[in-house]
Short mmCIF file of C-alpha atoms in Angstrom, two decimals:
data_model
loop_
_atom_site.label_atom_id
_atom_site.label_comp_id
_atom_site.label_asym_id
_atom_site.label_seq_id
_atom_site.Cartn_x
_atom_site.Cartn_y
_atom_site.Cartn_z
CA MET A 280 -0.14 0.19 -0.32
CA LYS A 281 1.67 2.95 -1.12
CA HIS A 282 1.27 5.51 2.20
CA ILE A 283 2.50 9.46 2.55
CA GLN A 284 4.18 10.02 5.77
CA ILE A 285 4.90 14.52 6.24
CA THR A 286 7.86 15.06 8.37
CA PRO A 287 9.53 18.75 9.21
CA ALA A 288 12.43 19.96 8.02
CA TRP A 289 14.45 23.28 8.36
CA TYR A 290 17.77 24.14 7.34
CA PHE A 291 20.40 27.49 8.54
CA SER A 292 21.65 28.63 5.54
CA ASP A 293 24.76 31.77 4.58
CA GLU A 294 25.13 33.66 1.71
CA ALA A 295 27.16 30.88 0.09
CA GLY A 296 23.92 28.87 -0.27
CA ASN A 297 25.07 26.37 1.85
CA GLN A 298 22.36 24.62 3.54
CA LEU A 299 23.06 22.60 6.90
CA ASP A 300 22.81 18.75 6.42
CA SER A 301 19.76 16.95 7.75
CA LYS A 302 21.74 13.81 8.17
CA LEU A 303 23.46 16.50 11.24
CA PHE A 304 20.69 16.18 12.92
CA THR A 305 20.90 12.12 13.68
CA LEU A 306 24.41 12.13 14.36
CA LEU A 307 23.39 14.29 17.15
CA GLU A 308 21.18 12.79 18.92
CA ALA A 309 23.26 9.54 18.10
CA VAL A 310 26.08 11.23 19.80
CA HIS A 311 23.98 12.15 23.03
CA ARG A 312 22.59 8.97 23.79
CA HIS A 313 25.68 6.49 23.10
CA GLY A 314 28.47 9.09 24.07
CA LYS A 315 30.93 8.00 21.29
CA LEU A 316 31.80 8.65 17.74
CA THR A 317 31.83 5.34 16.63
CA ARG A 318 28.87 4.22 18.03
CA ALA A 319 26.89 7.02 17.26
CA ALA A 320 28.27 6.49 13.29
CA GLU A 321 27.36 2.70 13.09
CA THR A 322 24.33 3.35 14.90
CA VAL A 323 23.55 6.42 12.01
CA GLY A 324 24.91 3.59 8.77
CA ILE A 325 27.61 6.09 8.35
CA SER A 326 31.59 5.41 8.33
CA TYR A 327 33.20 6.96 11.38
CA ARG A 328 35.95 9.21 8.44
CA HIS A 329 32.02 10.47 7.19
CA ALA A 330 30.47 11.57 10.53
CA TRP A 331 34.00 12.60 11.58
CA ASN A 332 34.29 15.07 7.88
CA LEU A 333 30.35 16.56 8.57
CA LEU A 334 31.26 17.50 12.43
CA ASN A 335 34.31 19.43 11.00
CA LYS A 336 31.95 20.95 7.91
CA TRP A 337 29.60 22.23 9.53
CA GLU A 338 32.22 23.73 12.98
CA ASP A 339 33.56 25.59 10.12
CA PHE A 340 30.21 26.72 9.32
CA PHE A 341 29.23 28.20 12.51
CA GLY A 342 32.73 28.93 13.96
CA ILE A 343 32.18 26.67 16.92
CA ALA A 344 32.61 23.11 17.90
CA LEU A 345 29.22 20.82 17.66
CA VAL A 346 30.99 18.01 19.54
CA ASP A 347 34.00 17.98 22.34
CA LEU A 348 35.82 14.73 22.16
CA GLU A 349 37.87 14.23 24.91
CA ARG A 350 40.17 10.74 24.58
CA GLY A 351 39.50 8.18 27.03
CA ARG A 352 35.91 10.48 27.57
CA GLY A 353 34.35 10.03 24.63
CA ALA A 354 31.88 12.22 23.10
CA ARG A 355 29.63 15.06 24.37
CA LEU A 356 27.84 17.74 22.74
CA SER A 357 28.75 21.38 23.16
CA ALA A 358 26.17 23.64 24.00
CA LEU A 359 25.49 24.54 20.81
CA GLY A 360 25.21 21.29 19.64
CA GLU A 361 22.52 20.83 22.23
CA LYS A 362 20.66 23.63 21.38
CA LEU A 363 20.39 22.51 17.68
CA LEU A 364 19.34 18.82 18.74
CA TRP A 365 16.46 20.45 20.69
CA ALA A 366 15.45 22.84 18.51
CA GLU A 367 15.16 19.83 15.59
CA GLN A 368 12.90 17.51 18.71
CA ARG A 369 10.99 20.95 19.35
CA VAL A 370 10.15 20.86 15.44
CA ILE A 371 9.23 17.26 15.71
CA ALA A 372 7.06 17.37 18.48
CA ARG A 373 5.23 20.79 18.50
CA LEU A 374 4.29 19.96 14.26
CA GLY A 375 4.19 15.67 14.70
CA PRO A 376 0.10 15.66 15.28
CA GLN A 377 -0.52 18.40 12.48
CA LEU A 378 1.08 16.50 9.92
CA GLU A 379 -0.34 12.97 10.84
CA SER A 380 -3.53 14.83 10.68
CA LEU A 381 -2.26 15.96 6.81
CA GLY A 382 -0.80 12.91 6.30
CA SER A 383 -3.92 10.98 6.74
CA GLU A 384 -5.86 13.29 4.74
CA LEU A 385 -3.83 12.79 2.04
CA ASN A 386 -3.18 9.35 2.12
CA LEU A 387 -6.95 8.76 1.71
CA ALA A 388 -7.68 10.86 -1.06
CA ILE A 389 -5.07 8.96 -2.69
CA GLN A 390 -5.92 5.89 -1.92
CA GLN A 391 -9.70 6.04 -3.11
CA THR A 392 -8.51 7.28 -6.27
CA LEU A 393 -6.13 4.44 -6.98
CA GLU A 394 -8.60 1.36 -5.55
CA GLY A 395 -12.05 3.19 -5.58
CA VAL A 396 -14.19 3.93 -2.86
CA LYS A 397 -14.06 1.74 0.13
CA PRO A 398 -15.50 2.46 3.69
CA VAL A 399 -13.89 4.53 5.86
CA LEU A 400 -13.63 5.24 9.79
CA ARG A 401 -13.29 8.43 10.89
CA LEU A 402 -11.99 9.33 14.17
CA TYR A 403 -11.29 12.56 15.61
CA ALA A 404 -9.03 12.37 18.87
CA SER A 405 -6.95 13.68 21.89
CA HIS A 406 -3.64 13.03 20.38
CA GLY A 407 -2.00 10.18 22.61
CA TYR A 408 0.37 7.74 22.25
CA ALA A 409 -1.35 5.13 22.55
CA ILE A 410 -3.54 6.69 19.31
CA GLU A 411 -0.81 7.03 17.36
CA LEU A 412 0.02 2.88 17.41
CA LEU A 413 -3.60 2.88 15.62
CA PRO A 414 -3.08 3.14 11.84
CA LYS A 415 -0.21 -0.11 12.44
CA HIS A 416 -2.74 -1.97 13.55
CA LEU A 417 -6.08 -1.03 11.91
CA HIS A 418 -5.29 -3.53 8.53
CA GLU A 419 -8.59 -3.77 7.77
CA LEU A 420 -9.79 -0.77 7.28
CA ARG A 421 -9.67 3.45 6.07
CA LEU A 422 -8.61 5.44 8.71
CA ASP A 423 -9.30 8.91 8.57
CA LEU A 424 -7.38 10.05 12.09
CA GLN A 425 -7.09 14.10 12.75
CA TYR A 426 -6.12 15.25 15.44
CA CYS A 427 -7.30 17.62 17.75
CA SER A 428 -9.07 18.83 21.24
CA PRO A 429 -11.31 17.15 22.82
CA ARG A 430 -14.23 19.04 22.81
CA GLU A 431 -13.23 19.65 19.28
CA ALA A 432 -13.27 15.69 19.03
CA LEU A 433 -16.75 15.49 20.66
CA ALA A 434 -18.50 18.45 18.71
CA ALA A 435 -17.64 16.67 15.49
CA LEU A 436 -19.16 13.64 16.44
CA HIS A 437 -22.48 15.82 17.57
CA ARG A 438 -22.66 16.96 13.82
CA GLY A 439 -21.90 14.01 12.26
CA ALA A 440 -18.46 14.65 11.16
CA CYS A 441 -16.91 11.06 12.72
CA ASP A 442 -17.57 8.37 13.44
CA LEU A 443 -15.33 7.92 16.86
CA ALA A 444 -14.40 11.24 18.82
CA GLY A 445 -11.29 9.77 21.11
CA PHE A 446 -10.58 11.50 24.71
CA HIS A 447 -9.93 11.33 28.37
CA LEU A 448 -11.11 11.63 31.32
CA PRO A 449 -9.29 11.47 34.47
CA HIS A 450 -10.30 9.62 37.90
CA GLY A 451 -12.04 10.81 40.49
CA GLU A 452 -13.55 14.13 41.25
CA VAL A 453 -11.04 16.20 38.69
CA GLY A 454 -12.86 13.92 36.32
CA GLN A 455 -16.32 13.87 37.80
CA ARG A 456 -15.57 17.90 37.02
CA VAL A 457 -14.29 17.37 33.76
CA SER A 458 -17.01 14.99 33.03
CA ARG A 459 -20.03 18.16 33.93
CA ALA A 460 -17.79 20.58 31.27
CA TYR A 461 -18.39 17.54 28.48
CA ARG A 462 -22.75 17.59 29.41
CA ASN A 463 -23.93 19.56 26.23
CA LEU A 464 -21.73 17.12 23.98
CA LEU A 465 -22.16 13.66 25.27
CA LYS A 466 -26.10 11.54 24.97
CA PRO A 467 -26.39 9.11 27.85
CA ARG A 468 -29.06 7.33 25.13
CA SER A 469 -27.05 7.48 22.08
CA TYR A 470 -23.79 7.30 22.22
CA ARG A 471 -21.22 4.01 23.72
CA ALA A 472 -18.26 4.42 25.07
CA LEU A 473 -15.31 1.83 23.86
CA ARG A 474 -12.36 1.71 26.53
CA PHE A 475 -9.41 2.21 25.32
CA SER A 476 -6.22 3.08 27.63
CA THR A 477 -5.53 4.21 31.25
CA ARG A 478 -2.52 6.55 31.30
CA ARG A 479 -0.64 8.43 33.78
CA GLN A 480 0.36 12.04 34.23
CA GLY A 481 2.62 14.45 35.86
CA LEU A 482 4.67 16.38 36.13
CA MET A 483 7.92 15.63 33.94
CA VAL A 484 11.44 16.75 34.99
CA ALA A 485 15.18 16.70 33.98
CA SER A 486 16.78 13.80 35.06
CA GLY A 487 17.25 12.93 38.40
CA ASN A 488 14.95 15.36 39.25
CA PRO A 489 17.66 17.89 40.74
CA LEU A 490 15.13 20.49 42.37
CA GLY A 491 13.43 17.42 44.14
CA ILE A 492 9.98 18.71 42.53
CA GLY A 493 7.42 16.04 44.32
CA GLY A 494 3.98 17.94 42.98
CA LEU A 495 2.30 20.86 42.50
CA GLN A 496 2.20 23.01 45.87
CA ASP A 497 6.52 23.13 44.59
CA LEU A 498 5.28 24.96 41.70
CA ALA A 499 3.43 27.37 43.51
CA CYS A 500 6.27 28.89 45.13
CA GLY A 501 7.32 30.53 42.03
CA GLU A 502 11.24 29.51 41.80
CA ALA A 503 10.81 26.01 38.70
CA ARG A 504 10.46 26.91 35.42
CA PHE A 505 7.36 26.01 34.37
CA ILE A 506 5.85 24.49 31.01
CA ASN A 507 2.11 24.25 30.28
CA ARG A 508 -0.53 22.79 27.66
CA GLN A 509 -2.87 24.75 25.46
CA ALA A 510 -6.23 25.59 26.48
CA THR A 511 -8.19 23.89 24.58
CA SER A 512 -5.96 20.39 25.86
CA GLY A 513 -7.52 17.78 27.84
CA THR A 514 -4.50 17.26 29.86
CA ARG A 515 -4.20 21.37 30.99
CA VAL A 516 -8.15 20.61 31.72
CA LEU A 517 -6.67 17.78 34.02
CA LEU A 518 -3.98 20.07 35.50
CA ASP A 519 -6.35 22.80 36.58
CA GLY A 520 -8.52 20.99 38.03
CA LEU A 521 -5.87 19.48 40.32
CA LEU A 522 -4.80 22.82 41.06
CA ALA A 523 -8.19 23.37 41.83
CA GLU A 524 -8.49 20.38 44.32
CA ALA A 525 -5.27 21.61 46.46
CA GLY A 526 -6.24 24.79 46.46
CA LEU A 527 -3.76 26.07 44.32
CA SER A 528 -3.67 29.05 42.12
CA PRO A 529 -2.11 29.51 38.84
CA ALA A 530 -0.63 33.18 39.60
CA GLY A 531 1.85 31.47 41.30
CA ILE A 532 3.35 28.95 38.71
CA ARG A 533 6.46 30.23 36.78
CA GLY A 534 5.34 30.24 33.24
CA TYR A 535 1.86 28.69 33.65
CA GLU A 536 1.11 31.24 30.93
CA LEU A 537 3.91 29.36 28.50
CA GLU A 538 2.13 26.37 26.51
CA GLU A 539 3.57 23.69 23.87
CA TYR A 540 0.69 21.53 22.00
CA THR A 541 1.92 18.23 22.56
CA HIS A 542 2.98 16.00 25.33
CA SER A 543 6.73 15.96 23.12
CA ALA A 544 6.52 19.47 22.88
CA VAL A 545 6.11 20.16 26.62
CA ALA A 546 8.85 17.43 26.86
CA ALA A 547 11.30 18.97 24.39
CA TYR A 548 11.36 22.11 26.59
CA VAL A 549 12.20 20.62 29.48
CA ALA A 550 14.87 18.71 28.41
CA ALA A 551 16.62 21.56 26.25
CA ASN A 552 16.81 22.98 30.31
CA MET A 553 14.42 25.72 28.41
CA ALA A 554 11.52 24.65 31.63
CA ASP A 555 12.25 23.14 35.11
CA VAL A 556 9.01 21.03 35.03
CA GLY A 557 6.46 20.43 32.65
CA PHE A 558 3.10 18.51 33.00
CA GLY A 559 1.94 15.49 30.89
CA VAL A 560 2.27 11.97 30.05
CA GLU A 561 4.85 9.05 31.81
CA ALA A 562 5.89 8.28 28.08
CA ALA A 563 6.97 11.57 26.31
CA ALA A 564 8.81 12.07 29.56
CA GLN A 565 11.26 8.54 29.31
CA ARG A 566 11.29 9.25 25.55
CA PHE A 567 13.32 12.60 25.81
CA GLY A 568 15.35 11.07 29.29
CA LEU A 569 13.38 12.74 32.06
CA GLY A 570 12.02 11.95 35.28
CA PHE A 571 8.90 11.79 36.22
CA VAL A 572 6.31 12.46 38.98
CA PRO A 573 2.90 10.89 38.71
CA LEU A 574 -0.02 12.63 39.92
CA ALA A 575 -3.03 11.63 38.22
CA LEU A 576 -4.73 8.46 35.84
CA GLU A 577 -6.76 8.90 33.31
CA ASP A 578 -9.05 6.69 31.52
CA TYR A 579 -8.14 7.46 26.96
CA LEU A 580 -12.35 6.52 25.52
CA LEU A 581 -13.69 6.66 22.01
CA ILE A 582 -17.04 7.78 21.90
CA CYS A 583 -19.42 6.50 19.52
CA HIS A 584 -23.54 6.50 18.08
CA ARG A 585 -24.87 3.40 19.51
CA ARG A 586 -26.10 2.46 16.07
CA SER A 587 -22.93 2.35 14.79
CA LEU A 588 -21.64 -0.62 17.14
CA ALA A 589 -22.94 -2.86 14.70
CA GLU A 590 -21.17 -1.73 10.94
CA PRO A 591 -18.72 -3.87 9.86
CA LYS A 592 -16.01 -1.23 10.34
CA LEU A 593 -16.56 -0.63 13.66
CA GLN A 594 -16.81 -4.27 14.80
CA ALA A 595 -13.08 -4.56 12.93
CA LEU A 596 -11.99 -2.06 15.24
CA CYS A 597 -13.07 -3.54 18.02
CA ARG A 598 -11.63 -7.15 17.34
CA VAL A 599 -8.59 -4.73 17.08
CA LEU A 600 -8.87 -3.60 20.01
CA GLU A 601 -9.49 -7.07 21.58
CA GLY A 602 -6.87 -8.47 20.20
CA GLU A 603 -3.54 -9.55 22.07
CA ALA A 604 -1.73 -7.36 19.44
CA PHE A 605 -2.60 -4.33 19.80
CA GLN A 606 -2.68 -4.99 23.41
CA ALA A 607 0.81 -5.82 24.14
CA ALA A 608 1.70 -2.24 21.83
CA VAL A 609 -0.44 -0.52 24.61
CA ALA A 610 1.37 -2.12 27.24
CA GLU A 611 4.98 -1.66 26.04
CA LEU A 612 3.98 2.66 26.08
CA PRO A 613 5.47 4.07 29.41
CA GLY A 614 2.40 4.11 32.24
CA TYR A 615 -0.13 3.31 29.86
CA THR A 616 -2.46 0.38 30.07
CA PRO A 617 -4.80 -1.04 28.34
CA ASP A 618 -7.58 -1.77 30.84
CA ARG A 619 -9.86 -3.56 29.38
CA CYS A 620 -9.25 -2.28 25.75
CA GLY A 621 -12.22 -2.45 23.51
CA GLN A 622 -15.26 -3.31 26.20
CA VAL A 623 -18.77 -1.12 24.95
CA GLU A 624 -20.22 0.37 27.66
CA GLY A 625 -23.18 2.98 28.17
CA ILE A 626 -22.18 7.00 28.89
CA GLU A 627 -24.05 6.79 32.24
CA ALA A 628 -21.73 3.65 33.46
CA LEU A 629 -19.15 5.92 32.78
CA LEU A 630 -20.16 9.53 34.32
CA PRO A 631 -23.18 9.24 36.86
CA ASP A 632 -23.12 12.25 37.19
CA LEU A 633 -24.88 12.89 33.78
#
């Protein structure tokens, strides 16, 4: 099957037209991970000489070293090398979900032209690492996956623009408050919920947690630099709910007004030492080598019309969700469990206040 994948690219250039080689970012990431230039070159798939020449070329371009090499101590990124690597990772983290959504649209249009119109499962969902896995497992279905905020996803289901809306609901009292906020978009008589996964959210901190951050109360004094999620995200709703539950004011948090648009982007921000702490899922923290302070559990749910459950495309989805392969993939994600994945429940069972 032909498949479009859209990836971001950016370049440094000078007046002579020289442009930064994209392979340099891969090499810098490998040096950061392995601490040895020989191992980094092997990982990237180039010779040691090629790696050495690549670094020399771009050190001449910038006029400063990108990697510090010390006999007996291996290799480590210089300050500029770190800035370049984290800039690349922030670009990918911030734009990834939007580009995946665009790629989904383009793939669908091209495949329908090549093979004719076939049934499509339209999923509007809050972005997450588990939901990212679905396209790789839905071999029987054409999936139109669009990432958006939870409220936008439920609104799309309400107006018939999608078959499924994915959003996350925190456990406990915070979850009850969140459910009331979605009251006008959930129809207990008409809708049903598919269990998808349970995940941990909390504070992402530098490796080793050098500031000793143990909870939200450590943010309220304004000492630690914080990076937030955008106001429309479900993760921001969860954070605000936890702050309210603890009696803490956002006004005391240094950087509360600064926003990023994905879990990965928040993690990359902290990993680049642009902030001391962010809020998001454990999987993002581990992916960027950060420490994690767990604060909350939440269920990720897929909401659909009750009548849609009899359709072949929804039945095919349920078979995938209940299958060992998909559940094993979810279980490998740090902080995720495929709790009752694929199980159908009434809205009232999940949101008793409705």
